[in-house]
Amino acid sequence: MKNILGREVPDNIKGYGKVKHYGGYLASKGVVTKRAIKLTNVLPGDEKLHDNLDLVLDKLPLKDGMIVSFHHHLRNGDFVLNMVMEKIAARGYKDITIAASSIFPCHGELVELMEKKIVTSIYAGYISGPVAEAISAGKLENPAVMHTHGGRARLMESGDLNVDIAFIAAPTSDDYGNLNGVDGKSACGALGYAYTDAETAEITVAITDNLVEYPNTTIDIPQTLIDYVVVVDAIGDPNGIVSGTTQITKDPIGLKIANMTTELIKNSGYFKDGMSFQTGAGGVSLAVAADMKAEMMENNIKGSFASGGITGYIVDMYKEGLFKALFDVQCFDLAAIKSAKENAGHLTMSASMYANANNKGSLVNKLDIVILGATEIDIDFNVNVTTTSDGTIMGGSGGHADTSAGAKLAIIVTQLANSRISAIKDRVTTLTTPGETVDVIVTERGIAINPKRTELIERLKETNLPIMTIEELKNIGEAMTGKPREIEFTDEIVAVVEYRDGTVIDVVRKAK
């Protein structure tokens, strides 16, 4: 059957269960219940610290069918997920569900565990590399559940996903489990995605390669949430955890898109004192940040806050006094990590505070402007950042759908034609972010404004910006690339795409 967005989503999905269909981005408004959190008390004299992971695993209630969680702040440098799962597999446990905030190419060892039915379910906000390809090929027993970053916090806090054991990669810890991400050889910055795991899991194990004397004087996750501390040689490869610096695009097309985006923002009505702003770490997004810095300084604009995954460019804006505060759920580069440690106005936050739709007000609701990317867009402004145009999983929402829903002005920036494929189609391959939450599409060939934003259309029609309809923009793209061939899919569902409120917005089917 088709949902309200025209996506074919059945009422019941094998390996997932009964589907709660998407009903609109505001449809979940109401009273929600958070599940009770169980804590095992630690008495005077009890020892949390261990120097051997096997000794801790001996004490844990491991079992077939358990749910274990991991966070992705170490990104493509993470050692912890593979380290733990290798030992769980060696002990003979099967039918494991992995709840990882994101999965990267470094986690390719999971593919063999999927094939052997040791890992049969995966929850993640973003999946790339060999695991994504294996899921797309139908190698995971049950459909992967692809949620948003805020949706993951909602899953855990509501009890829709009850984690048995959370394994937290901790760049620094003391012997009692006070953790931070800003110190040590594996420093990654904010630990925003790990906080909900620590708070809601039945048992929480911190794994660190930098043990410091008690008390650890910088605390992101407190001792009250940690059951065990394990010291290992290395929790990750620093070269894969963060880049030294993130880079602005040098591509002329990307720079043109950034310049047009900045001009649009200047004339949008949101470019004013007290504005809030979020952009990502992609080359075009960073170019927008650099342009915005110059415009804010020239026009003496002082913003309220910048948020999201923080980069050195956003830190520079903060240091120039252009924003009063930074709200950080993860750091993207070394400059951001340094700032999180040193600057009082650089505030770290949990994923729940950042983007959970089921609390008393997440930060995304206070956003004025957000800059986001896209793999595909359709004529209803729906956006795909989950799969390639051939249906292979290559990413996921992360905070995309969360911020687009919360921000007053959600702008999608993308090159119109890339790899001989137009970014704008009649129908996206996979729907990640609903068009009702998307306001503007900016490409190098033109800008399309969602027709529902009539006041924005009126405000911008007096500018020299190339404003056109989404249909006109699609026609230009297809004239450059030709109309794409429709991809054929089987009936087998390999992934379920959940919206931020837990409703199902789309599914990913195995390609023929």
XYZ file of C-alpha atoms in Angstrom:
512
model
C 0.000 0.000 0.000
C 1.083 3.600 -0.519
C 1.558 6.034 2.340
C 0.578 9.700 2.220
C 3.794 10.490 0.319
C 3.068 7.897 -2.350
C 5.719 5.448 -1.127
C 4.852 1.747 -1.211
C 5.153 0.637 2.406
C 3.359 -2.531 3.608
C 1.449 -2.681 6.891
C 3.696 -5.440 8.204
C 7.327 -6.143 7.323
C 8.996 -9.492 7.945
C 11.796 -9.099 10.488
C 10.532 -5.636 11.485
C 6.921 -6.107 12.472
C 3.841 -3.927 12.329
C 4.380 -0.614 10.575
C 3.294 2.702 11.985
C 2.872 4.787 8.848
C 4.193 8.326 8.453
C 1.404 10.830 8.983
C 3.141 14.171 8.535
C 6.052 15.836 10.259
C 3.862 17.248 13.043
C 1.574 14.240 13.428
C 3.280 12.861 16.539
C 2.428 15.852 18.748
C 1.109 14.793 22.151
C 2.111 13.231 25.451
C 4.864 10.614 25.348
C 6.133 8.285 28.058
C 9.793 7.641 28.798
C 10.684 4.188 30.028
C 12.065 3.591 33.491
C 15.847 3.378 33.681
C 17.373 0.488 35.635
C 20.575 1.137 37.581
C 22.726 -1.405 39.373
C 24.069 0.296 42.480
C 27.812 0.313 43.136
C 28.716 0.000 46.811
C 31.768 1.326 48.673
C 34.764 -0.804 47.798
C 33.305 -2.152 44.535
C 35.836 -2.015 41.710
C 34.761 -0.811 38.256
C 38.192 -0.781 36.625
C 39.564 -3.717 34.600
C 42.575 -4.053 32.317
C 41.133 -6.901 30.260
C 37.983 -6.871 28.123
C 37.511 -10.635 28.494
C 37.316 -10.303 32.286
C 34.448 -7.817 31.897
C 32.694 -9.965 29.293
C 32.892 -12.866 31.782
C 30.816 -10.760 34.210
C 28.223 -9.574 31.695
C 24.886 -11.355 31.106
C 25.678 -12.146 27.472
C 23.001 -14.120 25.615
C 21.670 -14.980 22.181
C 19.364 -12.280 20.840
C 20.802 -9.447 22.932
C 20.991 -5.827 21.809
C 24.393 -4.134 22.055
C 25.067 -0.498 21.226
C 28.019 1.575 20.005
C 28.545 5.233 19.122
C 30.263 6.662 16.057
C 32.320 9.594 17.361
C 35.488 7.752 16.334
C 34.016 7.522 12.832
C 36.225 5.652 10.326
C 38.949 5.254 12.943
C 36.850 3.222 15.390
C 38.330 0.010 16.826
C 35.779 -0.658 19.567
C 32.820 -2.101 17.635
C 34.990 -4.683 15.847
C 36.957 -5.423 19.040
C 33.828 -6.222 21.051
C 31.956 -8.105 18.342
C 34.959 -10.311 17.570
C 34.997 -11.475 21.206
C 31.209 -11.934 21.379
C 31.340 -14.018 18.186
C 34.204 -16.117 19.559
C 32.040 -16.988 22.578
C 29.403 -18.485 20.292
C 26.553 -16.008 20.710
C 24.165 -15.478 17.787
C 21.162 -13.426 16.672
C 22.726 -10.194 17.932
C 21.181 -6.774 17.261
C 23.671 -3.948 16.839
C 22.448 -0.431 17.618
C 25.232 1.793 16.307
C 24.612 5.505 15.869
C 26.455 5.163 12.531
C 28.492 2.511 10.704
C 31.567 3.278 8.604
C 33.832 1.369 6.168
C 36.122 0.395 9.073
C 33.309 -1.825 10.365
C 33.498 -4.147 7.352
C 34.216 -7.120 9.631
C 30.496 -7.121 10.435
C 29.727 -8.525 6.985
C 31.077 -11.971 7.904
C 29.104 -11.875 11.168
C 25.967 -11.052 9.168
C 26.581 -13.946 6.804
C 27.028 -16.341 9.759
C 23.805 -15.066 11.432
C 25.787 -13.866 14.424
C 24.499 -10.354 13.681
C 20.918 -10.463 12.398
C 19.648 -6.891 12.969
C 21.195 -3.430 12.714
C 19.898 -0.028 13.800
C 21.831 3.013 12.554
C 21.387 6.615 11.476
C 24.003 6.310 8.751
C 25.636 3.304 7.050
C 28.428 3.344 4.481
C 31.060 0.992 3.082
C 30.990 -2.835 2.997
C 28.184 -3.151 5.574
C 25.920 -0.871 3.518
C 26.653 -2.875 0.373
C 25.994 -6.178 2.162
C 22.664 -4.956 3.543
C 21.678 -3.734 0.076
C 22.474 -7.211 -1.281
C 20.164 -8.833 1.294
C 22.856 -10.380 3.522
C 21.318 -9.181 6.806
C 18.690 -11.556 8.236
C 16.253 -8.746 9.144
C 15.788 -5.367 7.474
C 18.162 -2.724 8.802
C 16.370 0.064 10.636
C 17.616 3.451 9.469
C 16.563 6.213 11.830
C 17.506 9.831 12.391
C 19.975 10.970 15.054
C 17.108 12.319 17.122
C 15.077 9.230 16.316
C 17.751 7.024 17.886
C 17.467 8.914 21.176
C 13.680 8.571 20.952
C 13.945 4.818 20.344
C 16.056 4.299 23.451
C 14.273 6.703 25.777
C 10.819 5.415 24.835
C 11.704 1.754 25.241
C 11.046 0.928 21.599
C 14.683 -0.234 21.606
C 15.969 -1.626 24.913
C 19.758 -1.906 24.823
C 21.154 -4.706 26.976
C 24.784 -3.548 26.962
C 26.247 -0.261 25.719
C 29.943 -0.233 24.852
C 31.219 3.344 24.890
C 34.532 4.244 23.292
C 35.917 6.756 25.806
C 38.949 8.828 24.780
C 39.510 9.573 28.482
C 38.205 8.013 31.692
C 39.101 7.754 35.350
C 38.730 4.506 37.310
C 35.143 5.334 38.302
C 33.858 6.081 34.799
C 33.894 9.851 34.395
C 34.347 10.180 30.640
C 35.280 12.888 28.170
C 36.098 13.023 24.484
C 38.410 16.033 24.419
C 41.570 14.526 25.959
C 43.865 11.645 25.062
C 45.445 10.250 21.903
C 41.997 9.238 20.579
C 40.261 12.550 21.299
C 37.114 13.008 19.229
C 35.424 15.973 20.944
C 31.797 15.927 22.066
C 30.240 12.562 23.018
C 26.667 13.595 22.230
C 25.563 10.334 20.599
C 26.964 8.168 23.412
C 25.110 9.922 26.225
C 21.718 8.343 25.545
C 23.330 4.883 25.405
C 24.941 5.442 28.809
C 21.700 6.750 30.263
C 19.318 4.067 29.009
C 21.247 0.786 28.561
C 20.824 -1.940 31.176
C 24.637 -2.119 31.520
C 27.224 0.378 30.291
C 30.884 -0.468 29.660
C 33.401 2.314 28.990
C 36.417 1.260 26.927
C 39.348 3.702 27.097
C 42.980 4.017 26.056
C 43.633 7.017 28.327
C 43.092 6.318 32.021
C 43.595 9.375 34.242
C 43.648 9.801 37.995
C 40.333 10.307 39.760
C 38.671 12.701 39.378
C 38.724 13.322 35.662
C 38.389 17.110 35.694
C 36.463 17.343 32.418
C 33.318 15.200 32.390
C 30.975 14.641 29.435
C 29.405 11.417 30.737
C 29.427 10.959 34.542
C 30.360 7.993 36.708
C 26.720 7.564 37.750
C 25.941 5.989 34.354
C 28.947 3.650 34.012
C 29.133 0.057 35.302
C 32.586 -0.981 34.107
C 35.763 0.697 32.838
C 38.152 -1.290 30.624
C 41.607 -0.096 29.597
C 42.912 -1.216 26.181
C 45.929 -0.250 24.077
C 43.923 1.737 21.505
C 40.245 2.508 20.938
C 40.829 3.962 17.476
C 43.099 5.339 14.790
C 43.444 9.124 15.207
C 43.840 9.509 11.427
C 40.340 8.146 10.903
C 38.698 9.820 13.882
C 39.019 13.416 12.692
C 40.709 15.291 9.892
C 43.342 17.851 10.797
C 41.203 20.517 9.154
C 38.033 20.390 7.098
C 38.338 22.031 3.697
C 36.231 24.517 1.720
C 35.514 23.334 -1.801
C 37.748 24.707 -4.546
C 35.378 23.570 -7.280
C 34.013 26.632 -9.165
C 30.546 25.064 -9.358
C 30.511 24.426 -5.620
C 31.668 27.964 -4.901
C 28.936 29.343 -7.157
C 26.299 27.354 -5.239
C 27.709 28.648 -1.942
C 27.664 32.263 -3.123
C 24.060 31.960 -4.327
C 23.075 30.368 -1.017
C 24.616 33.215 0.969
C 22.858 35.795 -1.192
C 19.569 33.958 -0.654
C 20.081 33.937 3.128
C 20.880 37.667 3.135
C 17.523 38.370 1.467
C 15.472 35.714 3.265
C 14.432 37.789 6.267
C 16.360 35.526 8.648
C 19.710 37.286 8.280
C 19.517 39.479 11.367
C 20.727 39.850 14.941
C 19.914 36.807 17.044
C 19.870 34.399 14.092
C 20.813 30.724 14.624
C 22.603 28.667 12.017
C 23.738 25.130 11.204
C 25.751 23.716 8.352
C 27.663 20.510 7.775
C 31.282 19.620 7.068
C 30.996 19.228 3.285
C 33.012 21.500 1.012
C 30.037 23.550 -0.208
C 28.585 23.878 3.297
C 31.930 25.151 4.589
C 32.062 27.662 1.748
C 28.651 28.939 2.855
C 29.988 29.273 6.415
C 32.982 31.271 5.157
C 30.725 33.559 3.093
C 28.352 33.992 6.036
C 31.247 34.973 8.282
C 32.243 37.750 5.901
C 28.663 38.993 5.494
C 27.953 38.946 9.238
C 31.103 40.939 9.941
C 30.370 43.445 7.182
C 26.762 43.925 8.325
C 27.556 43.801 12.061
C 25.203 40.825 12.580
C 25.550 38.969 15.888
C 23.949 35.545 15.978
C 22.486 33.572 18.857
C 24.078 30.160 18.290
C 25.516 27.797 15.720
C 24.901 24.083 16.143
C 25.353 20.542 14.923
C 28.600 18.859 14.108
C 31.050 21.699 14.707
C 34.009 22.546 12.448
C 36.908 24.961 12.730
C 35.087 27.432 10.475
C 32.193 27.651 12.919
C 34.672 27.944 15.802
C 36.288 30.913 14.016
C 32.876 32.595 13.772
C 32.373 32.065 17.498
C 35.817 33.494 18.287
C 35.007 36.570 16.175
C 31.947 37.148 18.377
C 29.507 36.323 15.564
C 27.700 33.723 17.702
C 27.094 33.821 21.449
C 27.363 30.040 21.786
C 28.050 26.800 19.947
C 25.895 23.726 20.605
C 27.936 20.668 19.670
C 26.815 17.045 19.322
C 30.024 15.952 17.529
C 33.305 17.567 16.472
C 34.465 17.242 12.880
C 38.052 18.450 13.122
C 40.931 19.210 15.493
C 40.033 22.884 15.830
C 36.553 21.946 17.049
C 37.958 19.466 19.589
C 40.337 22.103 20.939
C 37.506 24.626 21.184
C 35.216 22.173 23.012
C 37.922 21.794 25.635
C 38.850 25.471 26.000
C 35.853 27.706 25.262
C 33.115 28.178 27.861
C 30.562 29.044 25.186
C 31.266 25.844 23.249
C 28.541 23.677 24.774
C 28.328 19.937 24.226
C 24.876 18.333 24.076
C 23.297 14.903 23.895
C 21.614 13.628 20.750
C 18.307 13.860 22.619
C 18.793 17.549 23.402
C 19.900 18.052 19.824
C 17.121 16.440 17.857
C 14.719 14.140 19.721
C 11.149 14.950 18.652
C 9.740 13.328 21.811
C 11.017 15.613 24.543
C 10.146 19.053 25.887
C 11.908 20.878 23.099
C 14.998 19.818 21.139
C 17.539 22.310 19.869
C 16.550 21.897 16.210
C 13.274 23.648 17.048
C 15.267 26.833 17.744
C 17.141 26.791 14.434
C 16.563 29.610 11.976
C 18.710 28.376 9.069
C 20.140 24.973 8.190
C 22.229 24.057 5.129
C 21.892 20.423 3.999
C 23.001 18.269 1.062
C 21.178 15.775 -1.146
C 21.735 12.747 -3.338
C 18.385 13.200 -5.070
C 15.400 15.556 -4.871
C 11.999 15.138 -6.484
C 9.414 17.600 -7.726
C 7.641 17.443 -4.346
C 10.895 18.570 -2.630
C 11.392 15.143 -1.031
C 15.090 14.422 -0.454
C 17.143 11.224 -0.579
C 20.418 10.975 1.345
C 20.054 7.246 2.109
C 20.774 5.483 -1.187
C 22.497 6.074 -4.504
C 20.338 6.348 -7.603
C 20.755 2.583 -8.149
C 19.278 1.834 -4.724
C 22.491 0.929 -2.869
C 22.647 2.220 0.715
C 25.393 4.835 1.040
C 24.438 7.050 3.968
C 21.307 7.866 5.891
C 19.458 10.717 7.505
C 21.693 11.399 10.480
C 20.405 14.830 11.500
C 19.054 15.668 8.017
C 15.354 15.028 8.644
C 15.602 16.335 12.223
C 17.041 19.735 11.347
C 14.903 20.145 8.256
C 11.789 19.687 10.393
C 12.923 22.116 13.073
C 14.529 24.954 11.126
C 12.586 27.948 9.872
C 14.608 27.900 6.631
C 15.859 24.512 5.427
C 18.102 24.920 2.376
C 19.303 21.995 0.248
C 22.501 22.671 -1.707
C 23.485 20.340 -4.538
C 25.091 20.263 -7.940
C 22.300 19.860 -10.502
C 24.180 17.386 -12.687
C 26.774 15.075 -11.233
C 28.233 11.888 -12.726
C 25.932 12.381 -15.719
C 22.838 12.105 -13.513
C 20.419 14.919 -12.691
C 19.888 15.467 -8.965
C 16.221 16.306 -9.515
C 13.859 13.509 -10.500
C 10.159 12.847 -10.743
C 10.500 10.483 -7.779
C 13.458 9.936 -5.444
C 14.789 6.385 -5.202
C 14.499 6.458 -1.395
C 12.727 9.107 0.653
C 14.736 10.327 3.655
C 13.411 13.832 4.360
C 9.836 14.803 3.439
C 9.368 17.756 1.111
C 6.930 19.458 3.451
C 9.956 20.294 5.658
C 12.225 21.483 2.815
C 12.078 25.156 1.865
C 14.664 25.859 -0.849
C 16.821 23.954 -3.354
C 19.974 25.757 -4.525
C 21.884 24.471 -7.567
C 24.409 26.106 -9.875
C 21.704 26.466 -12.563
C 18.915 27.890 -10.471
C 16.985 28.046 -7.201
C 13.614 26.430 -6.496
C 11.469 27.536 -3.544
C 8.811 25.286 -2.085
C 5.476 26.740 -3.293
C 4.096 26.670 0.261
C 6.663 29.334 1.216
C 4.770 32.123 -0.517
C 6.252 34.854 1.690
C 9.776 33.687 0.809
C 8.941 33.701 -2.900
C 7.644 37.270 -2.590
C 10.710 38.385 -0.657
C 13.176 36.938 -3.156
C 11.516 37.793 -6.459
C 12.993 41.303 -6.364
C 16.560 39.936 -6.217
C 18.785 38.936 -9.130
C 18.797 35.322 -7.983
C 17.718 32.769 -10.661
C 14.431 31.729 -9.048
C 12.431 29.088 -10.936
C 10.019 26.236 -10.299
C 11.264 22.791 -9.324
C 9.854 21.467 -12.611
C 11.895 23.997 -14.595
C 15.002 23.033 -12.668
C 14.328 19.333 -13.338
C 13.941 19.999 -17.061
C 17.288 21.828 -17.158
C 18.960 18.921 -15.393
C 17.461 16.320 -17.693
C 18.433 18.366 -20.751
C 22.025 18.112 -19.537
C 22.004 14.418 -18.611
C 19.014 12.806 -20.256
C 16.156 11.152 -18.393
C 17.471 8.418 -16.095
C 16.516 4.776 -16.590
C 14.177 3.455 -13.920
C 15.838 0.948 -11.580
C 13.969 -2.335 -11.062
C 13.647 -3.729 -7.539
C 12.554 -7.035 -6.071
C 9.921 -7.308 -3.358
C 12.595 -8.054 -0.714
C 12.860 -5.231 1.846
C 16.457 -4.818 3.067
C 16.010 -1.645 5.140
C 13.229 0.330 6.792
C 13.525 4.124 6.838
C 12.026 5.540 10.025
C 11.132 9.197 10.401
C 12.192 10.995 13.572
C 8.971 10.080 15.400
C 9.329 6.340 14.702
C 6.841 6.180 11.846
C 7.979 4.509 8.631
C 8.501 6.942 5.788
C 9.912 4.529 3.204
C 11.620 1.167 2.670
C 14.718 0.109 0.716
C 14.217 -2.877 -1.551
C 16.878 -5.126 -3.028
C 17.654 -4.183 -6.616
C 17.176 -6.782 -9.343
